[in-house]
CSV table of C-alpha atoms in Angstrom, one decimal:
chain,number,residue,atom,x,y,z
A,1,MET,CA,9.7,15.4,-47.2
A,2,LYS,CA,10.3,11.9,-45.8
A,3,PHE,CA,9.2,10.9,-42.3
A,4,VAL,CA,12.9,11.0,-41.0
A,5,ASP,CA,13.2,14.5,-42.5
A,6,ILE,CA,9.9,15.6,-40.7
A,7,ILE,CA,11.3,14.3,-37.4
A,8,THR,CA,14.7,16.0,-37.7
A,9,THR,CA,13.2,19.2,-38.9
A,10,ALA,CA,10.7,19.2,-36.0
A,11,ILE,CA,13.4,18.7,-33.5
A,12,ALA,CA,15.5,21.5,-35.0
A,13,ASN,CA,12.3,23.9,-35.1
A,14,SER,CA,11.6,23.1,-31.4
A,15,PHE,CA,14.8,24.9,-30.5
A,16,ARG,CA,14.3,28.0,-32.6
A,17,SER,CA,12.9,29.9,-29.6
A,18,LYS,CA,14.9,28.2,-26.8
A,19,LEU,CA,13.4,30.3,-24.0
A,20,ARG,CA,9.8,29.7,-25.0
A,21,THR,CA,10.4,26.0,-25.6
A,22,GLY,CA,12.5,25.7,-22.4
A,23,LEU,CA,9.6,27.2,-20.2
A,24,THR,CA,7.2,24.7,-21.8
A,25,VAL,CA,9.5,21.8,-21.2
A,26,ILE,CA,9.9,22.9,-17.5
A,27,ALA,CA,6.1,22.9,-17.0
A,28,ILE,CA,5.9,19.3,-18.5
A,29,PHE,CA,8.9,18.3,-16.5
A,30,ILE,CA,7.2,19.4,-13.2
A,31,GLY,CA,4.1,17.3,-14.1
A,32,ALA,CA,6.1,14.2,-15.2
A,33,PHE,CA,8.3,14.4,-12.2
A,34,THR,CA,5.4,14.6,-9.8
A,35,LEU,CA,3.6,11.7,-11.6
A,36,THR,CA,6.7,9.5,-11.5
A,37,ILE,CA,7.4,10.2,-7.9
A,38,THR,CA,3.7,9.5,-6.8
A,39,SER,CA,3.8,6.4,-9.0
A,40,GLY,CA,7.0,5.2,-7.3
A,41,ILE,CA,5.6,5.8,-3.9
A,42,GLY,CA,2.4,3.9,-4.8
A,43,THR,CA,4.5,1.1,-6.2
A,44,GLY,CA,6.9,1.0,-3.2
A,45,VAL,CA,4.2,1.2,-0.4
A,46,THR,CA,1.9,-1.2,-2.1
A,47,SER,CA,4.6,-3.7,-2.7
A,48,TYR,CA,5.7,-3.6,1.0
A,49,ILE,CA,2.0,-3.8,2.2
A,50,ASN,CA,1.4,-6.8,-0.1
A,51,SER,CA,4.5,-8.5,1.1
A,52,GLN,CA,3.4,-8.0,4.7
A,53,VAL,CA,-0.3,-8.3,4.5
A,54,SER,CA,0.0,-11.4,2.3
A,55,ALA,CA,1.7,-13.0,5.3
A,56,ILE,CA,-1.6,-13.1,7.0
A,57,GLY,CA,-2.2,-16.7,7.0
A,58,ALA,CA,-4.3,-18.8,5.4
A,59,ALA,CA,-6.5,-18.3,2.5
A,60,ASP,CA,-9.0,-20.7,4.1
A,61,VAL,CA,-9.7,-18.5,7.1
A,62,LEU,CA,-12.4,-16.0,7.9
A,63,THR,CA,-12.2,-13.4,10.7
A,64,VAL,CA,-15.7,-13.4,12.3
A,65,SER,CA,-17.1,-10.8,14.7
A,66,LYS,CA,-20.6,-9.7,15.8
A,67,ALA,CA,-22.2,-7.6,13.1
A,68,GLY,CA,-22.9,-3.9,14.2
A,69,ASP,CA,-26.3,-2.5,14.5
A,70,ALA,CA,-26.7,-0.8,11.1
A,71,THR,CA,-29.7,1.2,12.4
A,72,ALA,CA,-28.0,2.7,15.4
A,73,THR,CA,-26.2,6.1,15.3
A,74,ALA,CA,-24.1,8.1,17.7
A,75,ASP,CA,-27.0,10.4,18.4
A,76,ASP,CA,-29.3,7.5,19.5
A,77,GLY,CA,-27.6,7.2,22.9
A,78,PRO,CA,-26.9,3.9,24.7
A,79,ALA,CA,-29.0,0.9,23.6
A,80,PRO,CA,-31.4,-0.7,26.1
A,81,TYR,CA,-29.7,-3.3,28.3
A,82,ASP,CA,-30.1,-6.9,27.1
A,83,PRO,CA,-29.0,-9.5,29.6
A,84,ASP,CA,-28.6,-12.1,26.9
A,85,LYS,CA,-25.9,-10.2,25.1
A,86,ALA,CA,-22.2,-10.5,25.8
A,87,THR,CA,-20.2,-7.7,27.1
A,88,ALA,CA,-19.2,-5.0,24.6
A,89,ILE,CA,-15.4,-4.9,23.8
A,90,SER,CA,-13.7,-1.6,22.9
A,91,LEU,CA,-11.1,-1.8,20.2
A,92,GLY,CA,-9.3,1.4,21.4
A,93,ASN,CA,-7.0,2.0,24.3
A,94,GLY,CA,-7.2,3.8,27.6
A,95,SER,CA,-6.2,7.2,26.2
A,96,ARG,CA,-7.9,7.0,22.9
A,97,PRO,CA,-11.4,5.5,22.6
A,98,GLY,CA,-11.9,3.1,19.7
A,99,SER,CA,-14.9,1.4,18.1
A,100,THR,CA,-16.8,-0.9,20.3
A,101,ILE,CA,-18.1,-4.2,19.2
A,102,GLN,CA,-20.3,-6.9,20.8
A,103,ALA,CA,-18.3,-9.7,22.0
A,104,LEU,CA,-18.6,-13.3,20.9
A,105,THR,CA,-19.7,-15.9,23.5
A,106,ASP,CA,-19.2,-19.7,23.6
A,107,ALA,CA,-22.6,-20.1,22.2
A,108,ASP,CA,-21.7,-17.8,19.3
A,109,LEU,CA,-18.7,-20.0,18.6
A,110,GLY,CA,-21.0,-23.0,18.4
A,111,THR,CA,-23.4,-21.2,16.1
A,112,ILE,CA,-20.5,-20.2,13.7
A,113,GLU,CA,-19.0,-23.8,13.7
A,114,ALA,CA,-22.5,-25.2,12.8
A,115,THR,CA,-22.7,-22.9,9.7
A,116,SER,CA,-22.6,-24.8,6.5
A,117,GLY,CA,-19.1,-24.8,5.0
A,118,ILE,CA,-17.2,-24.0,8.3
A,119,VAL,CA,-14.9,-26.9,9.4
A,120,GLY,CA,-13.6,-25.3,12.5
A,121,VAL,CA,-13.6,-22.2,14.9
A,122,ASP,CA,-11.0,-20.8,17.2
A,123,PRO,CA,-11.6,-17.8,19.4
A,124,ALA,CA,-9.1,-15.0,19.0
A,125,VAL,CA,-7.6,-14.9,22.5
A,126,GLN,CA,-5.5,-11.9,23.6
A,127,VAL,CA,-3.2,-12.6,26.5
A,128,THR,CA,-1.4,-9.8,28.4
A,129,PRO,CA,1.9,-11.0,30.0
A,130,ASP,CA,3.6,-8.9,32.6
A,131,TYR,CA,7.2,-9.5,31.6
A,132,ILE,CA,9.8,-11.6,29.8
A,133,GLU,CA,13.1,-12.7,31.3
A,134,TYR,CA,16.2,-14.6,30.1
A,135,ASP,CA,19.0,-16.0,32.2
A,136,ASP,CA,18.7,-13.4,35.0
A,137,SER,CA,19.1,-10.6,32.6
A,138,GLY,CA,16.2,-8.7,34.1
A,139,LYS,CA,12.5,-8.6,33.6
A,140,PHE,CA,11.2,-6.5,30.7
A,141,GLU,CA,7.8,-5.7,29.3
A,142,LEU,CA,6.5,-8.1,26.7
A,143,THR,CA,4.2,-7.0,23.9
A,144,VAL,CA,2.4,-9.8,22.1
A,145,ASN,CA,1.5,-9.8,18.4
A,146,ALA,CA,-2.1,-11.0,18.5
A,147,ALA,CA,-2.0,-12.1,14.9
A,148,ALA,CA,1.1,-14.2,15.2
A,149,THR,CA,-0.8,-17.5,14.8
A,150,LEU,CA,-2.2,-16.4,11.5
A,151,THR,CA,0.9,-14.9,10.0
A,152,THR,CA,4.1,-15.9,8.4
A,153,ALA,CA,6.8,-14.0,10.1
A,154,ASP,CA,9.6,-12.2,8.4
A,155,LEU,CA,12.4,-14.2,9.9
A,156,ALA,CA,15.9,-12.9,10.8
A,157,ALA,CA,16.8,-16.4,12.0
A,158,GLY,CA,15.1,-19.7,13.1
A,159,GLU,CA,11.8,-21.1,11.9
A,160,GLN,CA,8.1,-20.3,11.9
A,161,LEU,CA,5.7,-21.0,14.8
A,162,ASP,CA,4.2,-24.5,14.8
A,163,ASN,CA,0.7,-24.3,16.1
A,164,GLU,CA,0.4,-28.1,16.1
A,165,SER,CA,3.5,-28.6,18.3
A,166,THR,CA,3.2,-29.7,21.9
A,167,THR,CA,6.1,-27.3,22.7
A,168,ASP,CA,5.4,-23.7,23.9
A,169,GLN,CA,7.1,-21.6,21.2
A,170,ILE,CA,7.9,-17.9,20.9
A,171,LEU,CA,9.3,-15.6,18.2
A,172,LEU,CA,11.3,-12.8,19.5
A,173,PRO,CA,11.5,-9.4,17.7
A,174,THR,CA,15.0,-8.4,16.7
A,175,THR,CA,14.6,-5.3,19.0
A,176,TYR,CA,14.4,-7.7,22.1
A,177,LEU,CA,17.8,-9.3,21.4
A,178,ASP,CA,20.2,-6.9,23.0
A,179,THR,CA,17.9,-6.2,25.9
A,180,LEU,CA,17.6,-9.9,26.8
A,181,GLY,CA,21.3,-10.5,26.3
A,182,PHE,CA,21.5,-12.2,23.0
A,183,SER,CA,24.5,-11.1,20.8
A,184,THR,CA,23.0,-12.4,17.4
A,185,PRO,CA,19.6,-13.7,16.2
A,186,GLU,CA,21.1,-17.2,15.9
A,187,SER,CA,22.3,-17.2,19.5
A,188,ALA,CA,18.7,-16.9,20.7
A,189,ILE,CA,17.4,-19.9,18.8
A,190,GLY,CA,16.6,-22.9,21.1
A,191,GLU,CA,17.0,-20.9,24.3
A,192,THR,CA,14.3,-20.9,27.0
A,193,VAL,CA,12.8,-17.6,28.2
A,194,THR,CA,10.4,-17.1,31.2
A,195,ILE,CA,7.2,-15.3,30.7
A,196,GLY,CA,5.5,-13.7,33.8
A,197,ILE,CA,1.7,-13.5,33.8
A,198,ALA,CA,-0.9,-12.8,36.5
A,199,ASP,CA,-3.8,-15.1,37.2
A,200,PHE,CA,-7.4,-13.9,38.1
A,201,ALA,CA,-6.4,-13.2,41.7
A,202,GLY,CA,-3.4,-11.1,40.6
A,203,THR,CA,-0.8,-13.7,41.6
A,204,GLN,CA,2.2,-13.8,39.2
A,205,GLN,CA,2.9,-17.1,37.5
A,206,GLN,CA,5.9,-18.1,35.4
A,207,VAL,CA,5.6,-19.9,32.1
A,208,PRO,CA,8.7,-21.1,30.2
A,209,ALA,CA,8.8,-20.9,26.4
A,210,THR,CA,11.3,-21.9,23.7
A,211,VAL,CA,12.6,-19.5,21.2
A,212,VAL,CA,12.2,-21.0,17.8
A,213,GLY,CA,12.8,-17.9,15.7
A,214,VAL,CA,13.7,-14.2,15.6
A,215,GLN,CA,11.5,-11.9,13.4
A,216,ASN,CA,12.0,-8.6,11.9
A,217,GLU,CA,9.7,-5.8,12.9
A,218,THR,CA,7.0,-5.1,10.3
A,219,ILE,CA,3.8,-3.2,10.2
A,220,LEU,CA,1.9,-6.4,11.1
A,221,GLY,CA,4.6,-8.1,13.2
A,222,ALA,CA,5.1,-5.7,16.1
A,223,GLY,CA,5.6,-7.6,19.3
A,224,ALA,CA,6.6,-11.3,20.1
A,225,GLY,CA,4.8,-14.1,18.4
A,226,LEU,CA,3.3,-17.0,20.4
A,227,ASN,CA,2.2,-20.2,19.0
A,228,GLN,CA,-1.3,-21.6,19.9
A,229,PRO,CA,-0.2,-23.9,22.6
A,230,LEU,CA,1.7,-21.2,24.5
A,231,THR,CA,-1.2,-18.7,23.9
A,232,ASP,CA,-3.7,-21.3,25.4
A,233,ARG,CA,-1.4,-22.0,28.4
A,234,LEU,CA,-1.0,-18.3,29.2
A,235,HIS,CA,-4.8,-17.8,28.7
A,236,ALA,CA,-5.4,-20.7,31.1
A,237,VAL,CA,-3.2,-19.0,33.8
A,238,GLU,CA,-5.1,-15.8,33.3
A,239,LEU,CA,-8.4,-17.6,33.9
A,240,SER,CA,-7.2,-19.6,36.8
A,241,GLY,CA,-9.1,-18.6,39.9
A,242,THR,CA,-12.1,-17.3,37.8
A,243,PRO,CA,-15.4,-18.0,39.6
A,244,ALA,CA,-17.2,-21.2,38.3
A,245,GLY,CA,-19.6,-20.5,35.6
A,246,ALA,CA,-18.2,-17.1,34.7
A,247,PRO,CA,-19.0,-16.4,31.0
A,248,GLN,CA,-16.1,-16.1,28.4
A,249,SER,CA,-16.2,-13.5,25.7
A,250,TYR,CA,-14.1,-12.8,22.7
A,251,ALA,CA,-13.7,-9.9,20.3
A,252,THR,CA,-13.3,-12.1,17.2
A,253,ALA,CA,-12.9,-15.7,16.1
A,254,THR,CA,-11.1,-17.4,13.2
A,255,ALA,CA,-13.4,-19.7,11.2
A,256,ARG,CA,-11.7,-22.2,8.9
A,257,PHE,CA,-13.4,-23.4,5.6
A,258,ASP,CA,-12.3,-25.9,3.0
A,259,LEU,CA,-9.2,-24.6,1.1
A,260,ASP,CA,-10.6,-25.8,-2.1
A,261,ALA,CA,-13.8,-23.7,-1.6
A,262,SER,CA,-14.7,-21.6,-4.6
A,263,ASP,CA,-15.3,-17.9,-4.5
A,264,ALA,CA,-19.1,-18.5,-4.8
A,265,GLU,CA,-19.0,-20.9,-1.8
A,266,ILE,CA,-17.0,-18.4,0.3
A,267,THR,CA,-19.4,-15.7,-0.6
A,268,ALA,CA,-22.3,-18.0,0.4
A,269,ILE,CA,-20.7,-18.7,3.8
A,270,LYS,CA,-20.2,-15.1,4.5
A,271,ALA,CA,-23.8,-14.3,3.5
A,272,ASP,CA,-25.1,-17.3,5.8
A,273,LEU,CA,-23.0,-15.8,8.7
A,274,ALA,CA,-24.4,-12.3,8.0
A,275,ASP,CA,-27.9,-13.6,8.1
A,276,GLN,CA,-27.1,-15.0,11.6
A,277,GLY,CA,-25.8,-11.6,12.8
A,278,TYR,CA,-22.1,-12.1,12.2
A,279,ALA,CA,-19.6,-10.1,10.1
A,280,ALA,CA,-17.0,-12.2,8.3
A,281,GLN,CA,-13.9,-11.1,6.2
A,282,THR,CA,-11.4,-13.1,4.3
A,283,VAL,CA,-7.7,-12.0,4.1
A,284,ALA,CA,-8.4,-10.8,0.6
A,285,ASP,CA,-11.2,-8.5,2.0
A,286,GLN,CA,-8.8,-7.1,4.6
A,287,ILE,CA,-6.1,-6.5,2.0
A,288,GLY,CA,-8.5,-4.8,-0.4
A,289,SER,CA,-9.6,-2.3,2.3
A,290,PHE,CA,-6.1,-1.5,3.2
A,291,GLU,CA,-5.0,-1.0,-0.5
A,292,THR,CA,-8.1,1.1,-1.2
A,293,VAL,CA,-6.9,3.7,1.3
A,294,ILE,CA,-3.4,3.8,-0.2
A,295,ASN,CA,-4.8,4.1,-3.8
A,296,VAL,CA,-7.0,7.0,-2.8
A,297,ILE,CA,-4.0,8.9,-1.3
A,298,ILE,CA,-1.9,8.2,-4.4
A,299,GLY,CA,-4.9,9.2,-6.6
A,300,VAL,CA,-5.1,12.6,-5.0
A,301,LEU,CA,-1.4,13.2,-5.4
A,302,ASN,CA,-1.6,12.1,-9.1
A,303,ALA,CA,-4.5,14.5,-9.6
A,304,PHE,CA,-2.2,17.4,-8.8
A,305,ALA,CA,0.3,16.1,-11.3
A,306,VAL,CA,-2.3,15.9,-14.0
A,307,ILE,CA,-3.4,19.4,-13.3
A,308,ALA,CA,0.2,20.5,-13.9
A,309,LEU,CA,0.3,18.6,-17.1
A,310,ILE,CA,-3.0,20.1,-18.4
A,311,ALA,CA,-1.5,23.5,-17.6
A,312,ALA,CA,1.7,22.4,-19.6
A,313,GLY,CA,-0.6,21.4,-22.5
A,314,PHE,CA,-1.8,25.0,-22.8
A,315,GLY,CA,1.8,26.0,-22.8
A,316,ILE,CA,2.4,23.7,-25.8
A,317,ILE,CA,-0.5,25.3,-27.6
A,318,ASN,CA,0.8,28.7,-26.9
A,319,THR,CA,4.3,27.8,-28.0
A,320,LEU,CA,3.2,26.2,-31.3
A,321,LEU,CA,0.7,28.9,-32.2
A,322,MET,CA,3.4,31.5,-31.7
A,323,SER,CA,5.6,29.3,-33.9
A,324,VAL,CA,3.0,29.0,-36.6
A,325,GLN,CA,2.5,32.8,-36.6
A,326,GLU,CA,6.3,33.5,-36.8
A,327,ARG,CA,6.7,30.9,-39.6
A,328,THR,CA,3.7,31.8,-41.7
A,329,ARG,CA,5.8,32.7,-44.8
A,330,GLU,CA,8.0,29.6,-44.3
A,331,ILE,CA,4.8,27.4,-44.2
A,332,GLY,CA,3.5,29.1,-47.4
A,333,LEU,CA,6.9,28.5,-49.1
A,334,MET,CA,6.8,24.8,-48.1
A,335,LYS,CA,3.2,24.4,-49.4
A,336,ALA,CA,4.1,26.3,-52.6
A,337,MET,CA,7.0,23.8,-53.2
A,338,GLY,CA,4.6,20.9,-53.0
A,339,MET,CA,4.4,20.0,-49.3
A,340,ASN,CA,0.8,19.0,-48.7
A,341,GLY,CA,-1.3,20.0,-45.6
A,342,GLY,CA,-0.9,16.5,-44.1
A,343,ARG,CA,2.9,16.7,-43.9
A,344,VAL,CA,2.6,20.3,-42.5
A,345,TYR,CA,0.3,18.9,-39.9
A,346,ALA,CA,2.7,16.1,-39.2
A,347,LEU,CA,5.5,18.5,-38.8
A,348,PHE,CA,4.0,20.6,-36.1
A,349,SER,CA,2.4,17.6,-34.4
A,350,THR,CA,5.9,16.0,-34.2
A,351,GLU,CA,7.2,19.2,-32.7
A,352,ALA,CA,4.5,19.0,-29.9
A,353,VAL,CA,5.3,15.3,-29.4
A,354,PHE,CA,9.0,16.0,-29.1
A,355,ILE,CA,8.5,18.8,-26.6
A,356,GLY,CA,6.3,16.4,-24.6
A,357,PHE,CA,8.9,13.6,-24.8
A,358,LEU,CA,11.7,15.9,-23.8
A,359,GLY,CA,9.9,17.2,-20.7
A,360,SER,CA,8.5,13.9,-19.6
A,361,ALA,CA,11.8,11.9,-20.1
A,362,LEU,CA,13.8,14.5,-18.2
A,363,GLY,CA,11.1,14.6,-15.4
A,364,ALA,CA,11.0,10.8,-15.1
A,365,LEU,CA,14.9,10.6,-15.2
A,366,VAL,CA,15.3,13.1,-12.4
A,367,ALA,CA,12.4,11.6,-10.5
A,368,VAL,CA,14.0,8.1,-10.5
A,369,GLY,CA,17.3,9.6,-9.4
A,370,VAL,CA,15.9,11.7,-6.6
A,371,GLY,CA,13.3,9.1,-5.6
A,372,SER,CA,15.9,6.3,-5.3
A,373,LEU,CA,18.3,8.5,-3.3
A,374,VAL,CA,15.6,9.6,-0.8
A,375,SER,CA,14.3,6.1,-0.6
A,376,ASN,CA,17.7,4.7,0.4
A,377,ILE,CA,18.2,7.4,2.9
A,378,LEU,CA,14.9,6.8,4.6
A,379,ALA,CA,15.5,3.0,4.6
A,380,THR,CA,18.7,3.5,6.7
A,381,THR,CA,17.3,6.2,9.0
A,382,VAL,CA,13.5,6.7,9.5
A,383,PHE,CA,12.5,3.1,8.4
A,384,GLU,CA,15.6,1.2,9.6
A,385,ASN,CA,13.3,-0.9,11.9
A,386,LEU,CA,11.3,-2.0,8.9
A,387,PRO,CA,13.5,-4.2,6.8
A,388,GLY,CA,12.5,-4.5,3.1
A,389,LEU,CA,10.6,-1.2,3.0
A,390,GLN,CA,11.6,0.9,0.1
A,391,VAL,CA,9.3,3.9,0.1
A,392,VAL,CA,9.9,4.7,-3.6
A,393,GLN,CA,10.1,1.9,-6.2
A,394,PHE,CA,10.0,2.4,-9.9
A,395,ALA,CA,8.5,0.0,-12.4
A,396,PRO,CA,9.8,0.4,-15.9
A,397,SER,CA,6.3,-0.2,-17.3
A,398,SER,CA,4.8,2.7,-15.2
A,399,ILE,CA,7.6,5.1,-16.3
A,400,ALA,CA,7.0,4.1,-19.9
A,401,ILE,CA,3.2,4.7,-19.5
A,402,ILE,CA,3.8,8.0,-17.9
A,403,ILE,CA,6.1,9.2,-20.7
A,404,GLY,CA,3.6,7.8,-23.3
A,405,VAL,CA,0.6,9.6,-21.6
A,406,VAL,CA,2.5,13.0,-21.5
A,407,MET,CA,3.4,12.5,-25.2
A,408,LEU,CA,-0.2,11.9,-26.0
A,409,ILE,CA,-1.3,15.0,-24.1
A,410,ALA,CA,1.4,17.0,-26.0
A,411,PHE,CA,0.1,15.6,-29.3
A,412,LEU,CA,-3.5,16.5,-28.5
A,413,ALA,CA,-2.3,20.0,-27.3
A,414,GLY,CA,-0.5,20.4,-30.6
A,415,THR,CA,-3.5,19.5,-32.7
A,416,LEU,CA,-4.9,23.1,-32.8
A,417,PRO,CA,-1.7,24.8,-33.9
A,418,ALA,CA,-0.9,21.9,-36.4
A,419,ARG,CA,-4.4,22.3,-38.0
A,420,ALA,CA,-3.9,26.0,-38.2
A,421,ALA,CA,-0.6,25.5,-40.0
A,422,ALA,CA,-1.9,22.8,-42.4
A,423,ARG,CA,-4.9,25.0,-43.4
A,424,GLN,CA,-2.6,27.9,-44.4
A,425,ASN,CA,-3.2,29.2,-48.0
A,426,PRO,CA,0.2,29.3,-49.5
A,427,ILE,CA,-0.5,32.5,-51.5
A,428,ASP,CA,-1.8,34.4,-48.4
A,429,ALA,CA,1.0,32.9,-46.3
A,430,LEU,CA,3.7,34.1,-48.7
A,431,ARG,CA,2.2,37.7,-48.5
A,432,TYR,CA,2.1,37.6,-44.7
A,433,GLU,CA,4.3,40.3,-43.1
């Protein structure tokens, strides 16, 4: 029996017991469908996150903060007061407490800048404007994207912020356009808006800003973006009237290093900062932490799919063992006519692989159809404010790997029945009733 004959015979034999084979295929279908969907979710979410997080500027920037006290725990109670320490800053909000970190002072900024390998340091300043107004259209609350100076915005129109410019620049979110009276993103470019902000005494000041671009809302781009000159100007307004000598404190700072620095040099800079009591992260570090969470979630979902495939593997074993028992005399006849054990083994192994292929191919095909449909619906409804987000994306290589893995599981599951068939004694098999 030639190889082609083995394949055609195996396919035909698979459908001898349509119900039994069908149930086994359904079990494999469920596992392959789940694996393909979770793989698609992982690909889609990771792709979107990478496109957004990779916009966090510069590869030559470290985000630096005070290192936490590794020995302190929640049960230790409050630490003794130290007058030389800066005020602690909470990263939560009024209704939901967050983590608290020790603030950086101007002295800390000097220490960081003096660290070997650091070429410059800027404190991360968070301004809180009261409102934004355009052409007497009314005053509206303004939310500021604190990371705007470090990100590359997903632009709907206009250009990126220029932190070296002498002009006070702002990027408006697309959600602000109708409210402020702009008909299209292009119509806002070049216009001047007014930002209201209170000084230390509570007196409201007005600061004009030029709209240089309109950005789509993203997971990292919520709120308006301000360039560094505008941020500095607003911060100066907030500080105006502050008592002389009042200390300044900052949650974090951005430390710049040489763009050509090697990984070993960056690691040495972070280690040097750590020795001085500072925690430093590169963009790659932040991306890695975010992706780890996503990968864990996808991994858990994939684990359920693998369990379903293992259950389907036992279904294949049962199906083929029953087939071997029902076809014992047929196997004896084939061996009596000169078919060796190897080809009998190949015949039953091919049946197992075909069943695995059938279930996985159908599962992957249906998953691609359902996943693409659901993803398109979500993109135009739930996630319409996040342009570019396709929750489910399918990579051909991933689908091919899933089908290949399922076929391998099917082959391994079919090994036991195939060996049982190959070891059949032709004389005993022909006498089997």
